[in-house]
mmCIF file of C-alpha atoms in Angstrom:
data_model
loop_
_atom_site.group_PDB
_atom_site.id
_atom_site.type_symbol
_atom_site.label_atom_id
_atom_site.label_comp_id
_atom_site.label_asym_id
_atom_site.label_seq_id
_atom_site.Cartn_x
_atom_site.Cartn_y
_atom_site.Cartn_z
ATOM 1 C CA UNK P 1 -20.404 129.114 144.853
ATOM 2 C CA UNK P 2 -18.424 128.376 141.684
ATOM 3 C CA UNK P 3 -14.976 129.938 141.283
ATOM 4 C CA UNK P 4 -14.447 132.714 138.751
ATOM 5 C CA UNK P 5 -11.320 133.923 136.977
ATOM 6 C CA UNK P 6 -10.841 137.499 135.788
ATOM 7 C CA UNK P 7 -7.843 139.409 134.416
ATOM 8 C CA UNK P 8 -6.296 141.559 137.147
ATOM 9 C CA UNK P 9 -6.371 144.772 135.148
ATOM 10 C CA UNK P 10 -7.541 146.358 131.895
ATOM 11 C CA UNK P 11 -7.415 149.756 130.249
ATOM 12 C CA UNK P 12 -10.041 151.230 127.961
ATOM 13 C CA UNK P 13 -10.176 154.552 126.110
ATOM 14 C CA UNK P 14 -12.899 156.960 127.147
ATOM 15 C CA UNK P 15 -15.934 156.692 124.874
ATOM 16 C CA UNK P 16 -15.085 153.190 123.719
ATOM 17 C CA UNK P 17 -16.785 149.974 124.769
ATOM 18 C CA UNK P 18 -15.167 148.223 127.723
ATOM 19 C CA UNK P 19 -15.391 144.435 127.526
ATOM 20 C CA UNK P 20 -14.591 142.630 130.763
ATOM 21 C CA UNK P 21 -14.240 138.829 130.578
ATOM 22 C CA UNK P 22 -14.952 136.279 133.258
ATOM 23 C CA UNK P 23 -14.387 132.525 133.236
ATOM 24 C CA UNK P 24 -16.622 130.301 135.354
ATOM 25 C CA UNK P 25 -16.088 126.830 133.929
ATOM 26 C CA UNK P 26 -17.480 125.020 137.002
ATOM 27 C CA UNK P 27 -20.762 126.911 137.093
ATOM 28 C CA UNK P 28 -23.774 124.826 138.099
ATOM 29 C CA UNK P 29 -27.086 124.795 136.292
ATOM 30 C CA UNK P 30 -28.857 126.809 138.985
ATOM 31 C CA UNK P 31 -26.142 129.433 139.413
ATOM 32 C CA UNK P 32 -26.429 132.941 138.035
ATOM 33 C CA UNK P 33 -23.616 135.242 136.902
ATOM 34 C CA UNK P 34 -23.519 138.513 138.842
ATOM 35 C CA UNK P 35 -21.407 141.594 138.285
ATOM 36 C CA UNK P 36 -20.636 144.238 140.887
ATOM 37 C CA UNK P 37 -18.138 147.087 140.818
ATOM 38 C CA UNK P 38 -16.392 149.097 143.478
ATOM 39 C CA UNK P 39 -15.277 152.628 142.808
ATOM 40 C CA UNK P 40 -12.478 153.881 145.032
ATOM 41 C CA UNK P 41 -13.642 154.699 148.571
ATOM 42 C CA UNK P 42 -17.199 153.595 147.860
ATOM 43 C CA UNK P 43 -19.194 150.482 148.638
ATOM 44 C CA UNK P 44 -19.763 147.803 145.994
ATOM 45 C CA UNK P 45 -22.443 148.582 143.410
ATOM 46 C CA UNK P 46 -24.640 145.980 141.746
ATOM 47 C CA UNK P 47 -24.474 146.146 137.940
ATOM 48 C CA UNK P 48 -26.311 143.241 136.333
ATOM 49 C CA UNK P 49 -26.953 139.512 136.555
ATOM 50 C CA UNK P 50 -28.113 136.711 134.271
ATOM 51 C CA UNK P 51 -28.636 132.952 133.989
ATOM 52 C CA UNK P 52 -28.136 131.995 130.342
ATOM 53 C CA UNK P 53 -29.733 134.667 128.182
ATOM 54 C CA UNK P 54 -27.956 137.916 127.420
ATOM 55 C CA UNK P 55 -29.112 140.771 129.599
ATOM 56 C CA UNK P 56 -29.047 144.550 129.212
ATOM 57 C CA UNK P 57 -29.894 147.374 131.569
ATOM 58 C CA UNK P 58 -29.135 151.068 131.816
ATOM 59 C CA UNK P 59 -25.617 150.399 133.059
ATOM 60 C CA UNK P 60 -24.307 147.515 130.989
ATOM 61 C CA UNK P 61 -24.867 144.405 128.913
ATOM 62 C CA UNK P 62 -24.047 140.852 129.955
ATOM 63 C CA UNK P 63 -23.160 138.274 127.327
ATOM 64 C CA UNK P 64 -23.094 134.647 128.516
ATOM 65 C CA UNK P 65 -21.696 131.927 126.274
ATOM 66 C CA UNK P 66 -23.962 129.071 125.262
ATOM 67 C CA UNK P 67 -22.088 126.599 127.475
ATOM 68 C CA UNK P 68 -22.241 129.173 130.324
ATOM 69 C CA UNK P 69 -18.572 128.669 131.103
ATOM 70 C CA UNK P 70 -17.690 132.295 130.492
ATOM 71 C CA UNK P 71 -19.279 135.706 130.205
ATOM 72 C CA UNK P 72 -18.452 139.270 129.221
ATOM 73 C CA UNK P 73 -19.627 142.483 130.833
ATOM 74 C CA UNK P 74 -19.901 145.302 128.303
ATOM 75 C CA UNK P 75 -19.910 148.983 129.236
ATOM 76 C CA UNK P 76 -20.952 150.435 125.870
ATOM 77 C CA UNK P 77 -19.502 153.949 126.152
ATOM 78 C CA UNK P 78 -17.012 154.030 128.989
ATOM 79 C CA UNK P 79 -16.541 157.258 130.936
ATOM 80 C CA UNK P 80 -13.893 158.239 133.464
ATOM 81 C CA UNK P 81 -16.419 157.494 136.222
ATOM 82 C CA UNK P 82 -16.403 153.841 135.177
ATOM 83 C CA UNK P 83 -12.874 153.455 136.537
ATOM 84 C CA UNK P 84 -13.334 150.835 139.262
ATOM 85 C CA UNK P 85 -12.684 147.242 140.281
ATOM 86 C CA UNK P 86 -15.215 144.935 138.624
ATOM 87 C CA UNK P 87 -16.187 141.675 140.294
ATOM 88 C CA UNK P 88 -17.757 138.680 138.575
ATOM 89 C CA UNK P 89 -19.370 136.121 140.884
ATOM 90 C CA UNK P 90 -21.598 133.119 140.368
ATOM 91 C CA UNK P 91 -24.187 132.067 142.887
ATOM 92 C CA UNK P 92 -27.629 130.621 143.301
ATOM 93 C CA UNK P 93 -30.083 133.420 142.642
ATOM 94 C CA UNK P 94 -30.436 135.483 145.800
ATOM 95 C CA UNK P 95 -29.458 132.432 147.824
ATOM 96 C CA UNK P 96 -26.313 131.687 149.837
ATOM 97 C CA UNK P 97 -26.657 135.016 151.500
ATOM 98 C CA UNK P 98 -22.973 135.655 152.091
ATOM 99 C CA UNK P 99 -21.616 137.653 149.181
ATOM 100 C CA UNK P 100 -17.932 137.028 148.499
ATOM 101 C CA UNK P 101 -15.683 138.727 145.969
ATOM 102 C CA UNK P 102 -12.403 137.626 144.480
ATOM 103 C CA UNK P 103 -9.770 140.102 143.371
ATOM 104 C CA UNK P 104 -11.726 141.294 140.326
ATOM 105 C CA UNK P 105 -10.534 143.335 137.340
ATOM 106 C CA UNK P 106 -9.221 146.833 137.899
ATOM 107 C CA UNK P 107 -10.578 148.790 134.915
ATOM 108 C CA UNK P 108 -8.926 152.107 134.135
ATOM 109 C CA UNK P 109 -10.591 154.428 131.654
ATOM 110 C CA UNK P 110 -8.017 156.474 129.795
ATOM 111 C CA UNK P 111 -8.963 160.055 128.763
ATOM 112 C CA UNK B 1 -33.721 157.877 146.468
ATOM 113 C CA UNK B 2 -32.033 157.291 149.828
ATOM 114 C CA UNK B 3 -29.453 154.547 149.829
ATOM 115 C CA UNK B 4 -27.802 152.653 152.665
ATOM 116 C CA UNK B 5 -26.324 155.153 155.089
ATOM 117 C CA UNK B 6 -23.417 154.379 157.391
ATOM 118 C CA UNK B 7 -21.912 156.445 160.161
ATOM 119 C CA UNK B 8 -19.383 157.569 160.993
ATOM 120 C CA UNK B 9 -17.640 157.566 157.625
ATOM 121 C CA UNK B 10 -14.273 157.506 159.374
ATOM 122 C CA UNK B 11 -13.301 156.479 162.888
ATOM 123 C CA UNK B 12 -9.875 156.621 164.477
ATOM 124 C CA UNK B 13 -9.499 155.166 167.944
ATOM 125 C CA UNK B 14 -6.888 153.810 170.284
ATOM 126 C CA UNK B 15 -6.232 150.132 170.761
ATOM 127 C CA UNK B 16 -8.387 148.721 173.540
ATOM 128 C CA UNK B 17 -11.281 151.132 173.104
ATOM 129 C CA UNK B 18 -14.794 150.045 172.105
ATOM 130 C CA UNK B 19 -16.368 151.322 168.881
ATOM 131 C CA UNK B 20 -19.930 151.344 167.596
ATOM 132 C CA UNK B 21 -20.732 151.552 163.908
ATOM 133 C CA UNK B 22 -24.189 152.381 162.595
ATOM 134 C CA UNK B 23 -26.078 151.314 159.483
ATOM 135 C CA UNK B 24 -29.373 152.755 158.247
ATOM 136 C CA UNK B 25 -30.705 150.377 155.581
ATOM 137 C CA UNK B 26 -32.945 151.300 152.691
ATOM 138 C CA UNK B 27 -36.526 151.584 153.945
ATOM 139 C CA UNK B 28 -38.449 148.356 153.502
ATOM 140 C CA UNK B 29 -35.384 146.160 153.066
ATOM 141 C CA UNK B 30 -35.820 143.093 155.219
ATOM 142 C CA UNK B 31 -32.275 141.739 154.965
ATOM 143 C CA UNK B 32 -29.178 143.469 156.329
ATOM 144 C CA UNK B 33 -25.546 142.396 156.141
ATOM 145 C CA UNK B 34 -22.273 143.501 157.661
ATOM 146 C CA UNK B 35 -18.980 142.865 155.865
ATOM 147 C CA UNK B 36 -15.370 143.775 156.492
ATOM 148 C CA UNK B 37 -12.924 144.757 153.760
ATOM 149 C CA UNK B 38 -9.242 145.011 154.536
ATOM 150 C CA UNK B 39 -7.068 147.181 152.324
ATOM 151 C CA UNK B 40 -6.757 145.715 148.830
ATOM 152 C CA UNK B 41 -8.783 142.640 149.694
ATOM 153 C CA UNK B 42 -12.239 141.255 148.998
ATOM 154 C CA UNK B 43 -15.311 141.175 151.208
ATOM 155 C CA UNK B 44 -15.358 139.222 154.451
ATOM 156 C CA UNK B 45 -18.856 138.350 155.649
ATOM 157 C CA UNK B 46 -19.557 139.132 159.285
ATOM 158 C CA UNK B 47 -23.264 138.834 160.097
ATOM 159 C CA UNK B 48 -26.675 138.692 158.402
ATOM 160 C CA UNK B 49 -30.125 139.722 159.668
ATOM 161 C CA UNK B 50 -33.346 138.625 157.978
ATOM 162 C CA UNK B 51 -36.574 139.947 159.437
ATOM 163 C CA UNK B 52 -37.307 138.494 162.861
ATOM 164 C CA UNK B 53 -35.215 135.364 162.311
ATOM 165 C CA UNK B 54 -32.163 134.643 164.427
ATOM 166 C CA UNK B 55 -29.165 136.359 162.815
ATOM 167 C CA UNK B 56 -26.439 134.388 161.045
ATOM 168 C CA UNK B 57 -23.386 135.267 163.107
ATOM 169 C CA UNK B 58 -21.088 132.713 161.521
ATOM 170 C CA UNK B 59 -18.697 135.321 160.122
ATOM 171 C CA UNK B 60 -17.955 137.209 163.332
ATOM 172 C CA UNK B 61 -14.206 136.754 163.915
ATOM 173 C CA UNK B 62 -14.269 136.787 167.723
ATOM 174 C CA UNK B 63 -16.510 137.410 170.694
ATOM 175 C CA UNK B 64 -15.322 141.019 170.704
ATOM 176 C CA UNK B 65 -17.641 141.564 167.735
ATOM 177 C CA UNK B 66 -21.409 141.837 168.114
ATOM 178 C CA UNK B 67 -24.278 143.355 166.173
ATOM 179 C CA UNK B 68 -27.874 144.218 166.790
ATOM 180 C CA UNK B 69 -30.795 145.174 164.648
ATOM 181 C CA UNK B 70 -34.154 146.409 165.840
ATOM 182 C CA UNK B 71 -36.899 145.078 163.593
ATOM 183 C CA UNK B 72 -36.185 146.085 160.017
ATOM 184 C CA UNK B 73 -34.446 149.319 160.847
ATOM 185 C CA UNK B 74 -31.092 150.502 162.105
ATOM 186 C CA UNK B 75 -28.274 148.107 162.902
ATOM 187 C CA UNK B 76 -25.200 148.677 165.034
ATOM 188 C CA UNK B 77 -21.937 146.743 164.901
ATOM 189 C CA UNK B 78 -19.932 146.908 168.107
ATOM 190 C CA UNK B 79 -16.277 146.001 168.454
ATOM 191 C CA UNK B 80 -15.007 145.762 172.017
ATOM 192 C CA UNK B 81 -11.387 146.120 173.093
ATOM 193 C CA UNK B 82 -10.282 146.980 169.571
ATOM 194 C CA UNK B 83 -7.049 145.559 168.183
ATOM 195 C CA UNK B 84 -4.907 146.848 165.338
ATOM 196 C CA UNK B 85 -5.993 143.967 163.115
ATOM 197 C CA UNK B 86 -9.555 145.325 163.339
ATOM 198 C CA UNK B 87 -8.501 148.209 161.083
ATOM 199 C CA UNK B 88 -10.568 147.929 157.909
ATOM 200 C CA UNK B 89 -13.576 149.322 156.082
ATOM 201 C CA UNK B 90 -16.811 147.982 157.552
ATOM 202 C CA UNK B 91 -19.555 147.772 154.941
ATOM 203 C CA UNK B 92 -23.273 147.394 155.444
ATOM 204 C CA UNK B 93 -25.675 146.163 152.777
ATOM 205 C CA UNK B 94 -29.424 145.713 152.652
ATOM 206 C CA UNK B 95 -31.798 144.133 150.220
ATOM 207 C CA UNK B 96 -35.447 143.566 149.548
ATOM 208 C CA UNK B 97 -36.724 140.046 148.925
ATOM 209 C CA UNK B 98 -35.377 138.560 145.684
ATOM 210 C CA UNK B 99 -33.358 141.678 144.943
ATOM 211 C CA UNK B 100 -29.593 142.302 144.875
ATOM 212 C CA UNK B 101 -27.739 143.715 147.849
ATOM 213 C CA UNK B 102 -27.203 147.477 147.996
ATOM 214 C CA UNK B 103 -24.162 148.713 149.874
ATOM 215 C CA UNK B 104 -23.345 151.782 151.881
ATOM 216 C CA UNK B 105 -19.979 153.499 151.499
ATOM 217 C CA UNK B 106 -18.681 151.994 154.693
ATOM 218 C CA UNK B 107 -16.967 153.134 157.867
ATOM 219 C CA UNK B 108 -13.191 153.317 157.620
ATOM 220 C CA UNK B 109 -11.911 152.191 161.020
ATOM 221 C CA UNK B 110 -8.326 152.858 162.021
ATOM 222 C CA UNK B 111 -6.924 151.478 165.279
ATOM 223 C CA UNK B 112 -3.818 153.257 166.522
#
């Protein structure tokens, strides 16, 4: 799986959009971008994934650059419950069964 | 709906004792995974079950670790002769075909 780089921490005001960047400059053509998050004392939670088109679901939006070397996860109206560590990973879609996380971005939502 | 359920949520035991951790996957999920997460660190893959295929045990750190799964239901992870370095959160995940993994909240294991 390609390596990803994320900032170690970010703050965001409650009610504002949280934009979490991820660099994946060595991504291969058949690799997807996945985002998970882990709230304190809970297991990781799947958020969203995409290949090259922007994606949106009930939790978030995923914006992938045209060259696919970076992406941004957008939480449109952050709440205190969105405080968590967010992990960006790239992998072949549902392949390479072993899921591995780096250190992620610790997002803190400020009241 | 029901998610992945793990028990116990916390386990404290003495060094040298055996422990058994349980995972109830989401009904109908054919794949099941065990991971370990040490404090402040990422996920460490342990073992993977897919249907009736032979499990991928490549992540088990030593022969003190073993896991079983009966069909597509409950799985147990057993650690024999526990050591202090086994202290961690043990996470279970399951998934349906071509779907993302869904995780339980883990068992926090502390070895005294």
